[in-house]
Amino acid sequence: MTRSITVLGATGSIGHSTLDLVRRNRDQWRVEVLTANGNVDKLAALAREFCAALVVCGDEGCLPALREALAGSGIEAAGGPQALVEAAARPVDMTVAAIVGCAGLAPVMAAAERGGAIALANKEALVAAGDVLMAAVSRGGATLLPTDSEHNAIFQCLAGNSLDHVRSITLTASGGPLRTWSAQQLASATPAQAIAHPNWDMGAKISVDSATMFNKGLELIEAWHLFPVGLDKLKIVVHPQSVIHSMVEYRDGSTLAQLGPSDMRVPIASCLAWPERMETPCAPLDLPALGQLTFEAPDEVRFPATRLCREAAEAGGAMPAVLNAANEAAVAAFLAGHLPFTRIAVVVEETMARYAPPAPHALNDVLAIDHEARVQAIGLLETA
Ligand code: NDP
């Protein structure tokens, strides 16, 4: 049976892995919408390859170039944030939400309101909007399938079990490329060093988040919404080999873990095929070759991000959206060479201390908080 699919963020790392799986199973999928921001050439090439019905670039200024690149193909093209939302609202069986950052929130909300299955990679949307997004999922009758490798692992470990039986959930963290660096070394880490992840090949923003440990903190907030067992039952352990993707401990003392190669095609395949399974080209785990799996407690002195994310979740309301926006602004400044690595967390903490708006109740509230928190964070870049 052919199913329809929309890939939001088709030109990125998750988009690439998703379309690789679709390419290997062309007879099973009809591609409805592919989106990007400004990478017009790649978007147009993918649209032609997959015979997409519609392509959308978030950057409206790129629309003329996109139309030109698609000339003669008969593929519809649109541009701008509102076009992304309208595209995400088109009915499909499966939406892969893989835009990076809060820019993906409005399209994910549109997909959630419309229903169908959503493979959610865009963690910032859930961190920023939290209850607002979960309410839209519930209203639309959508099925949210966690695509982040850790949350997909937890989802698999929970299958067939009640949350009432869960004693704890442990998110594993690779620790990133700077895990063993001293505080002094971290202060002078460059963007190239921060994005050189030892295990995963990912987009620049999440790679920096992995190096600061904000990625794990954002995932803690994501898990808090997806698996409502309470913050006190959510733990983080550093596991540098990235073989165990997360674990669930039950009240009888059993701990279930999901293991797999560090290849996002595994969790993406789990979502695309759910509740069935599908083949992937990923090499099987070779445990004797791996030899050892090791574990460490997170160091929140050198990497304060997980503490800040836990504090934002404890504060609740708007605070996770403030934290997320400040982190996005600080990471962009770091990648542009305008902010030292260790100042990312300082900017986030200062923004959280200065800006405490009331809890959001709707998408526009979240977007307004996101906007103002960025303004505050950018104002702090010079001084933080
Ligand atoms: P990439 O940077 O590789 O790709 C991001 C995608 O989003 C691109 O298609 C990009 O388009 C598009 N995009 C960026 N900004 C906008 C915007 N303002 N409006 C519309 N589209 C935009 O990111 P990743 O694939 O690494 O990550 C995507 C999401 O998945 C993130 O939320 C990340 O945290 C999450 N994730 C990623 C993992 C990974 O292994 N990569 C693992 C787990 C989660 P363009 O190419 O035109 O710029």
CSV table of C-alpha atoms and ligand atoms in Angstrom, one decimal:
chain,number,residue,atom,x,y,z
A,1,MET,CA,0.0,0.0,0.0
A,2,THR,CA,1.3,3.5,-0.9
A,3,ARG,CA,1.4,6.1,1.9
A,4,SER,CA,1.9,9.8,1.5
A,5,ILE,CA,4.7,11.7,3.2
A,6,THR,CA,5.7,15.3,3.8
A,7,VAL,CA,9.3,16.0,4.9
A,8,LEU,CA,9.7,19.4,6.6
A,9,GLY,CA,13.4,20.2,6.5
A,10,ALA,CA,14.1,17.9,3.6
A,11,THR,CA,17.6,19.3,2.8
A,12,GLY,CA,19.0,18.8,6.3
A,13,SER,CA,20.6,15.8,8.0
A,14,ILE,CA,17.4,14.2,9.2
A,15,GLY,CA,15.8,15.0,5.8
A,16,HIS,CA,18.7,13.3,4.1
A,17,SER,CA,18.4,10.1,6.2
A,18,THR,CA,14.6,10.1,5.8
A,19,LEU,CA,14.7,10.4,2.0
A,20,ASP,CA,17.4,7.7,1.8
A,21,LEU,CA,14.9,5.3,3.4
A,22,VAL,CA,12.1,6.5,1.1
A,23,ARG,CA,14.4,6.1,-1.9
A,24,ARG,CA,15.0,2.5,-1.0
A,25,ASN,CA,11.2,1.9,-0.8
A,26,ARG,CA,10.0,4.1,-3.6
A,27,ASP,CA,7.0,1.9,-4.3
A,28,GLN,CA,5.7,2.4,-0.8
A,29,TRP,CA,5.7,6.2,-0.6
A,30,ARG,CA,4.2,9.1,-2.5
A,31,VAL,CA,6.0,12.4,-1.6
A,32,GLU,CA,3.6,15.2,-1.1
A,33,VAL,CA,5.6,18.1,0.2
A,34,LEU,CA,9.4,18.8,0.7
A,35,THR,CA,10.6,22.0,2.4
A,36,ALA,CA,13.8,23.8,3.1
A,37,ASN,CA,14.8,27.3,4.0
A,38,GLY,CA,17.2,28.7,1.4
A,39,ASN,CA,18.9,25.6,-0.1
A,40,VAL,CA,17.1,26.0,-3.4
A,41,ASP,CA,19.3,23.8,-5.6
A,42,LYS,CA,19.1,20.8,-3.3
A,43,LEU,CA,15.4,21.2,-2.7
A,44,ALA,CA,14.7,21.4,-6.4
A,45,ALA,CA,16.9,18.3,-7.1
A,46,LEU,CA,15.0,16.4,-4.4
A,47,ALA,CA,11.7,17.5,-5.7
A,48,ARG,CA,12.5,16.3,-9.2
A,49,GLU,CA,13.9,13.0,-7.9
A,50,PHE,CA,10.9,12.2,-5.7
A,51,CYS,CA,8.2,13.9,-7.9
A,52,ALA,CA,7.0,15.9,-5.0
A,53,ALA,CA,3.6,17.6,-5.5
A,54,LEU,CA,4.7,20.8,-3.7
A,55,VAL,CA,8.0,22.3,-2.5
A,56,VAL,CA,8.3,25.3,-0.1
A,57,CYS,CA,11.3,27.4,0.8
A,58,GLY,CA,11.0,29.2,4.2
A,59,ASP,CA,13.0,32.1,2.9
A,60,GLU,CA,10.5,33.8,0.6
A,61,GLY,CA,13.3,35.7,-1.2
A,62,CYS,CA,14.4,32.3,-2.6
A,63,LEU,CA,11.1,31.6,-4.3
A,64,PRO,CA,12.0,33.0,-7.8
A,65,ALA,CA,15.1,30.9,-7.9
A,66,LEU,CA,13.2,27.8,-6.7
A,67,ARG,CA,10.6,28.4,-9.5
A,68,GLU,CA,13.4,28.7,-12.0
A,69,ALA,CA,15.1,25.6,-10.8
A,70,LEU,CA,11.8,23.7,-11.2
A,71,ALA,CA,10.8,25.1,-14.6
A,72,GLY,CA,9.1,22.6,-16.8
A,73,SER,CA,8.7,20.0,-14.0
A,74,GLY,CA,5.1,20.8,-13.2
A,75,ILE,CA,6.0,20.9,-9.5
A,76,GLU,CA,4.2,23.5,-7.5
A,77,ALA,CA,6.4,25.9,-5.5
A,78,ALA,CA,5.7,28.3,-2.7
A,79,GLY,CA,7.8,30.5,-0.3
A,80,GLY,CA,7.6,32.1,3.2
A,81,PRO,CA,6.7,31.0,6.7
A,82,GLN,CA,2.9,31.0,6.0
A,83,ALA,CA,3.4,28.8,3.0
A,84,LEU,CA,5.3,26.3,5.2
A,85,VAL,CA,2.3,26.2,7.6
A,86,GLU,CA,-0.2,25.7,4.7
A,87,ALA,CA,2.0,23.0,3.2
A,88,ALA,CA,2.3,21.2,6.6
A,89,ALA,CA,-1.5,21.3,6.9
A,90,ARG,CA,-2.0,19.3,3.6
A,91,PRO,CA,-3.4,15.9,4.5
A,92,VAL,CA,-0.7,13.1,4.5
A,93,ASP,CA,-0.2,9.8,6.2
A,94,MET,CA,3.2,10.8,7.6
A,95,THR,CA,4.9,14.1,8.4
A,96,VAL,CA,8.6,14.1,9.2
A,97,ALA,CA,9.2,17.3,11.3
A,98,ALA,CA,12.9,18.0,10.7
A,99,ILE,CA,13.2,21.8,10.5
A,100,VAL,CA,15.8,23.0,13.0
A,101,GLY,CA,14.8,25.3,15.8
A,102,CYS,CA,11.6,27.1,16.8
A,103,ALA,CA,11.2,28.0,13.1
A,104,GLY,CA,9.6,24.5,12.8
A,105,LEU,CA,7.0,25.1,15.5
A,106,ALA,CA,4.2,26.7,13.4
A,107,PRO,CA,4.4,24.0,10.7
A,108,VAL,CA,4.4,21.2,13.3
A,109,MET,CA,1.4,22.8,15.0
A,110,ALA,CA,-0.4,22.8,11.6
A,111,ALA,CA,0.4,19.1,11.1
A,112,ALA,CA,-0.7,18.3,14.7
A,113,GLU,CA,-4.0,20.1,14.2
A,114,ARG,CA,-4.6,18.2,10.9
A,115,GLY,CA,-3.9,14.8,12.4
A,116,GLY,CA,-2.0,11.8,10.9
A,117,ALA,CA,1.4,10.5,12.1
A,118,ILE,CA,4.1,12.9,12.9
A,119,ALA,CA,7.7,11.7,13.2
A,120,LEU,CA,9.1,14.5,15.5
A,121,ALA,CA,12.8,15.2,15.2
A,122,ASN,CA,12.4,19.0,15.7
A,123,LYS,CA,12.8,18.9,19.5
A,124,GLU,CA,12.9,22.7,19.9
A,125,ALA,CA,9.2,22.9,18.8
A,126,LEU,CA,8.2,20.6,21.7
A,127,VAL,CA,10.6,22.3,24.2
A,128,ALA,CA,9.2,25.8,23.3
A,129,ALA,CA,5.5,25.0,23.0
A,130,GLY,CA,5.2,22.0,25.4
A,131,ASP,CA,1.6,21.8,26.5
A,132,VAL,CA,0.4,24.0,23.6
A,133,LEU,CA,1.8,21.5,21.1
A,134,MET,CA,0.6,18.4,23.0
A,135,ALA,CA,-2.9,19.9,23.2
A,136,ALA,CA,-2.9,20.4,19.4
A,137,VAL,CA,-1.8,16.8,18.9
A,138,SER,CA,-4.6,15.6,21.1
A,139,ARG,CA,-7.2,17.9,19.4
A,140,GLY,CA,-6.1,16.8,15.9
A,141,GLY,CA,-6.0,13.1,16.9
A,142,ALA,CA,-2.4,13.0,15.6
A,143,THR,CA,0.1,10.2,16.5
A,144,LEU,CA,3.3,11.7,17.7
A,145,LEU,CA,6.2,9.3,17.0
A,146,PRO,CA,9.5,10.3,18.7
A,147,THR,CA,12.3,10.4,16.2
A,148,ASP,CA,15.2,11.7,18.4
A,149,SER,CA,17.2,8.5,19.0
A,150,GLU,CA,16.8,8.7,22.8
A,151,HIS,CA,13.1,9.2,22.7
A,152,ASN,CA,12.6,6.6,20.1
A,153,ALA,CA,14.5,4.2,22.3
A,154,ILE,CA,12.3,5.1,25.3
A,155,PHE,CA,9.2,4.7,23.1
A,156,GLN,CA,10.4,1.2,22.1
A,157,CYS,CA,11.3,0.3,25.7
A,158,LEU,CA,7.9,1.4,26.9
A,159,ALA,CA,5.9,-0.6,24.3
A,160,GLY,CA,3.2,-2.6,26.0
A,161,ASN,CA,4.0,-1.3,29.4
A,162,SER,CA,2.1,1.3,31.6
A,163,LEU,CA,3.9,4.5,32.7
A,164,ASP,CA,2.6,3.6,36.2
A,165,HIS,CA,5.2,0.8,36.4
A,166,VAL,CA,8.1,3.1,35.5
A,167,ARG,CA,10.7,3.7,38.3
A,168,SER,CA,13.0,5.9,36.1
A,169,ILE,CA,13.9,6.8,32.5
A,170,THR,CA,17.6,7.3,31.7
A,171,LEU,CA,18.6,9.4,28.7
A,172,THR,CA,22.1,8.5,27.5
A,173,ALA,CA,24.4,11.3,26.3
A,174,SER,CA,27.6,10.8,24.2
A,175,GLY,CA,29.1,13.9,26.0
A,176,GLY,CA,30.0,15.4,22.6
A,177,PRO,CA,33.4,16.1,21.2
A,178,LEU,CA,34.6,18.3,24.1
A,179,ARG,CA,33.6,15.9,26.9
A,180,THR,CA,37.1,15.5,28.3
A,181,TRP,CA,38.2,19.1,27.9
A,182,SER,CA,39.1,21.3,30.9
A,183,ALA,CA,37.1,24.4,31.7
A,184,GLN,CA,40.1,26.5,30.4
A,185,GLN,CA,40.2,24.6,27.1
A,186,LEU,CA,36.4,24.9,26.7
A,187,ALA,CA,36.7,28.7,26.9
A,188,SER,CA,38.6,28.7,23.6
A,189,ALA,CA,36.7,25.9,21.7
A,190,THR,CA,36.1,26.9,18.1
A,191,PRO,CA,33.0,26.2,16.0
A,192,ALA,CA,34.9,23.6,14.0
A,193,GLN,CA,35.9,21.8,17.2
A,194,ALA,CA,32.4,21.9,18.7
A,195,ILE,CA,30.7,20.5,15.6
A,196,ALA,CA,33.2,17.6,15.1
A,197,HIS,CA,30.9,15.0,16.8
A,198,PRO,CA,32.7,11.7,17.4
A,199,ASN,CA,29.6,9.4,16.8
A,200,TRP,CA,26.9,11.3,15.0
A,201,ASP,CA,26.8,13.2,11.7
A,202,MET,CA,24.3,16.0,12.3
A,203,GLY,CA,23.4,19.6,11.4
A,204,ALA,CA,25.5,22.4,12.9
A,205,LYS,CA,23.0,23.6,15.6
A,206,ILE,CA,22.4,20.2,17.2
A,207,SER,CA,26.1,19.5,17.0
A,208,VAL,CA,26.9,22.6,19.1
A,209,ASP,CA,24.1,21.6,21.4
A,210,SER,CA,25.6,18.2,21.8
A,211,ALA,CA,29.0,19.8,22.7
A,212,THR,CA,27.4,22.1,25.3
A,213,MET,CA,25.1,19.4,26.6
A,214,PHE,CA,22.1,21.7,25.8
A,215,ASN,CA,21.0,18.9,23.5
A,216,LYS,CA,20.6,16.5,26.4
A,217,GLY,CA,18.9,19.2,28.5
A,218,LEU,CA,16.4,19.9,25.6
A,219,GLU,CA,15.9,16.2,25.4
A,220,LEU,CA,15.1,16.1,29.1
A,221,ILE,CA,12.3,18.6,28.6
A,222,GLU,CA,11.2,16.8,25.4
A,223,ALA,CA,11.0,13.5,27.4
A,224,TRP,CA,9.1,15.2,30.2
A,225,HIS,CA,6.3,16.0,27.7
A,226,LEU,CA,6.4,12.8,25.7
A,227,PHE,CA,6.6,10.4,28.7
A,228,PRO,CA,4.8,12.1,31.7
A,229,VAL,CA,6.4,10.2,34.6
A,230,GLY,CA,7.5,13.4,36.4
A,231,LEU,CA,10.8,15.2,36.2
A,232,ASP,CA,12.2,13.4,39.3
A,233,LYS,CA,12.1,10.1,37.4
A,234,LEU,CA,14.1,11.5,34.4
A,235,LYS,CA,17.9,10.9,34.6
A,236,ILE,CA,20.9,11.5,32.3
A,237,VAL,CA,24.0,9.4,32.1
A,238,VAL,CA,27.0,10.0,29.8
A,239,HIS,CA,27.7,7.0,27.6
A,240,PRO,CA,30.5,8.0,25.2
A,241,GLN,CA,30.0,5.0,22.7
A,242,SER,CA,26.4,6.0,21.9
A,243,VAL,CA,25.3,2.3,21.6
A,244,ILE,CA,22.6,2.3,24.2
A,245,HIS,CA,20.2,5.1,23.1
A,246,SER,CA,18.2,5.2,26.4
A,247,MET,CA,16.7,3.0,29.1
A,248,VAL,CA,13.6,2.5,31.1
A,249,GLU,CA,13.7,1.0,34.6
A,250,TYR,CA,10.5,-0.7,35.9
A,251,ARG,CA,9.4,-1.0,39.5
A,252,ASP,CA,10.3,-4.7,39.6
A,253,GLY,CA,13.9,-3.8,39.0
A,254,SER,CA,14.0,-4.7,35.2
A,255,THR,CA,15.8,-2.2,33.0
A,256,LEU,CA,15.0,-2.3,29.3
A,257,ALA,CA,17.5,-0.6,26.9
A,258,GLN,CA,17.4,0.0,23.2
A,259,LEU,CA,20.8,-0.5,21.4
A,260,GLY,CA,21.7,0.2,17.8
A,261,PRO,CA,24.3,1.8,15.5
A,262,SER,CA,24.8,5.6,15.7
A,263,ASP,CA,22.8,6.1,12.5
A,264,MET,CA,19.5,8.2,12.5
A,265,ARG,CA,18.1,5.9,9.9
A,266,VAL,CA,17.4,3.4,12.7
A,267,PRO,CA,15.0,5.6,14.7
A,268,ILE,CA,13.6,7.2,11.6
A,269,ALA,CA,12.8,3.7,10.1
A,270,SER,CA,11.1,2.8,13.4
A,271,CYS,CA,8.8,5.8,13.0
A,272,LEU,CA,8.2,5.3,9.2
A,273,ALA,CA,7.3,1.7,9.7
A,274,TRP,CA,5.5,1.9,13.0
A,275,PRO,CA,3.9,-0.2,14.3
A,276,GLU,CA,5.6,-2.6,11.9
A,277,ARG,CA,9.4,-2.8,11.2
A,278,MET,CA,11.3,-2.2,8.0
A,279,GLU,CA,14.8,-3.0,6.6
A,280,THR,CA,17.6,-0.4,6.9
A,281,PRO,CA,21.0,-0.6,5.3
A,282,CYS,CA,22.7,0.1,8.7
A,283,ALA,CA,25.5,-2.3,9.7
A,284,PRO,CA,24.5,-4.5,12.7
A,285,LEU,CA,26.1,-3.9,16.0
A,286,ASP,CA,29.4,-5.8,16.6
A,287,LEU,CA,29.6,-5.9,20.4
A,288,PRO,CA,32.9,-7.9,20.6
A,289,ALA,CA,34.5,-5.3,18.3
A,290,LEU,CA,33.1,-2.5,20.5
A,291,GLY,CA,34.5,-4.3,23.6
A,292,GLN,CA,33.3,-2.0,26.3
A,293,LEU,CA,30.3,0.2,27.0
A,294,THR,CA,31.1,2.9,29.6
A,295,PHE,CA,29.1,5.3,31.7
A,296,GLU,CA,29.8,8.5,33.6
A,297,ALA,CA,27.8,11.0,35.6
A,298,PRO,CA,27.3,14.4,33.8
A,299,ASP,CA,29.6,17.2,35.0
A,300,GLU,CA,27.3,20.1,35.5
A,301,VAL,CA,30.2,22.4,36.5
A,302,ARG,CA,31.9,22.3,33.1
A,303,PHE,CA,28.6,21.7,31.2
A,304,PRO,CA,25.8,23.7,33.1
A,305,ALA,CA,23.3,23.2,30.3
A,306,THR,CA,21.5,20.2,31.8
A,307,ARG,CA,21.1,22.0,35.1
A,308,LEU,CA,19.6,25.0,33.3
A,309,CYS,CA,17.2,22.9,31.3
A,310,ARG,CA,16.0,21.1,34.5
A,311,GLU,CA,15.5,24.5,36.2
A,312,ALA,CA,13.5,25.7,33.1
A,313,ALA,CA,11.3,22.6,33.3
A,314,GLU,CA,10.8,23.0,37.0
A,315,ALA,CA,9.8,26.6,36.5
A,316,GLY,CA,7.5,25.5,33.8
A,317,GLY,CA,5.2,27.9,31.9
A,318,ALA,CA,7.2,30.1,29.5
A,319,MET,CA,10.6,29.3,30.8
A,320,PRO,CA,11.5,26.4,28.5
A,321,ALA,CA,10.6,28.6,25.5
A,322,VAL,CA,12.8,31.4,26.9
A,323,LEU,CA,15.7,28.9,27.4
A,324,ASN,CA,15.3,27.5,23.9
A,325,ALA,CA,15.2,30.9,22.2
A,326,ALA,CA,18.2,32.2,24.2
A,327,ASN,CA,20.1,29.0,23.3
A,328,GLU,CA,19.3,29.4,19.6
A,329,ALA,CA,20.5,33.0,19.6
A,330,ALA,CA,23.6,32.1,21.5
A,331,VAL,CA,24.5,29.1,19.3
A,332,ALA,CA,24.0,31.3,16.2
A,333,ALA,CA,26.4,33.9,17.7
A,334,PHE,CA,28.9,31.2,18.6
A,335,LEU,CA,28.8,29.7,15.1
A,336,ALA,CA,29.3,33.2,13.6
A,337,GLY,CA,32.4,33.6,15.7
A,338,HIS,CA,30.9,36.3,17.9
A,339,LEU,CA,30.6,34.4,21.3
A,340,PRO,CA,33.0,32.2,23.1
A,341,PHE,CA,31.8,28.6,23.6
A,342,THR,CA,31.4,28.8,27.4
A,343,ARG,CA,29.4,32.0,27.1
A,344,ILE,CA,26.5,30.2,25.5
A,345,ALA,CA,25.2,28.9,28.8
A,346,VAL,CA,25.9,32.3,30.5
A,347,VAL,CA,23.7,34.0,27.9
A,348,VAL,CA,20.9,31.4,28.5
A,349,GLU,CA,21.1,31.7,32.2
A,350,GLU,CA,21.1,35.5,32.2
A,351,THR,CA,18.1,35.6,29.8
A,352,MET,CA,16.2,33.2,32.0
A,353,ALA,CA,17.0,35.5,35.0
A,354,ARG,CA,15.8,38.6,33.2
A,355,TYR,CA,12.8,37.5,31.3
A,356,ALA,CA,9.9,35.6,32.9
A,357,PRO,CA,6.7,36.1,30.9
A,358,PRO,CA,3.4,34.4,31.8
A,359,ALA,CA,2.7,30.9,30.5
A,360,PRO,CA,1.7,30.6,26.9
A,361,HIS,CA,-1.7,29.3,26.0
A,362,ALA,CA,-1.6,29.3,22.2
A,363,LEU,CA,0.9,29.2,19.3
A,364,ASN,CA,1.0,33.0,19.0
A,365,ASP,CA,1.9,33.4,22.7
A,366,VAL,CA,4.8,31.0,22.3
A,367,LEU,CA,6.1,32.8,19.1
A,368,ALA,CA,5.9,36.2,21.0
A,369,ILE,CA,7.9,34.7,23.9
A,370,ASP,CA,10.4,33.2,21.5
A,371,HIS,CA,10.8,36.5,19.7
A,372,GLU,CA,11.3,38.6,22.9
A,373,ALA,CA,13.7,36.1,24.5
A,374,ARG,CA,15.9,36.3,21.4
A,375,VAL,CA,15.9,40.1,21.6
A,376,GLN,CA,16.9,39.8,25.3
A,377,ALA,CA,19.6,37.2,24.5
A,378,ILE,CA,21.0,39.2,21.6
A,379,GLY,CA,21.2,42.2,23.9
A,380,LEU,CA,23.3,40.2,26.3
A,381,LEU,CA,25.7,38.9,23.7
A,382,GLU,CA,28.1,41.8,24.2
A,383,THR,CA,28.1,41.7,28.0
A,384,ALA,CA,27.5,38.1,28.9
B,1,NDP,P1,20.0,20.6,9.6
B,1,NDP,O1,20.6,21.9,10.0
B,1,NDP,O2,20.9,19.6,9.0
B,1,NDP,O3,18.7,20.8,8.7
B,1,NDP,C1,17.7,21.8,9.0
B,1,NDP,C2,16.6,21.8,8.0
B,1,NDP,O4,15.7,22.8,8.4
B,1,NDP,C3,17.1,22.1,6.6
B,1,NDP,O5,16.2,21.5,5.7
B,1,NDP,C4,16.9,23.7,6.6
B,1,NDP,O6,16.8,24.2,5.2
B,1,NDP,C5,15.6,23.8,7.3
B,1,NDP,N1,15.5,25.1,7.9
B,1,NDP,C6,16.4,25.8,8.7
B,1,NDP,N2,15.9,27.0,9.1
B,1,NDP,C7,14.7,27.1,8.6
B,1,NDP,C8,13.7,28.1,8.6
B,1,NDP,N3,13.9,29.3,9.2
B,1,NDP,N4,12.5,27.8,8.0
B,1,NDP,C9,12.3,26.7,7.3
B,1,NDP,N5,13.2,25.7,7.2
B,1,NDP,C10,14.4,25.9,7.9
B,1,NDP,O7,19.4,20.1,11.0
B,1,NDP,P2,19.2,18.5,11.4
B,1,NDP,O8,18.6,17.7,10.3
B,1,NDP,O9,20.5,18.1,12.1
B,1,NDP,O10,18.2,18.7,12.6
B,1,NDP,C11,16.8,18.9,12.3
B,1,NDP,C12,16.0,18.8,13.6
B,1,NDP,O11,16.1,17.4,14.1
B,1,NDP,C13,16.6,19.6,14.8
B,1,NDP,O12,15.6,20.1,15.6
B,1,NDP,C14,17.5,18.6,15.6
B,1,NDP,O13,17.6,19.0,16.9
B,1,NDP,C15,16.7,17.3,15.4
B,1,NDP,N6,17.5,16.1,15.5
B,1,NDP,C16,18.5,15.9,14.6
B,1,NDP,C17,19.3,14.8,14.7
B,1,NDP,C18,20.4,14.6,13.7
B,1,NDP,O14,21.0,13.5,13.7
B,1,NDP,N7,20.7,15.4,12.8
B,1,NDP,C19,19.1,13.8,15.7
B,1,NDP,C20,18.0,14.1,16.6
B,1,NDP,C21,17.2,15.2,16.4
B,1,NDP,P3,18.1,24.7,4.4
B,1,NDP,O15,18.9,23.5,4.1
B,1,NDP,O16,17.5,25.4,3.2
B,1,NDP,O17,18.8,25.7,5.3
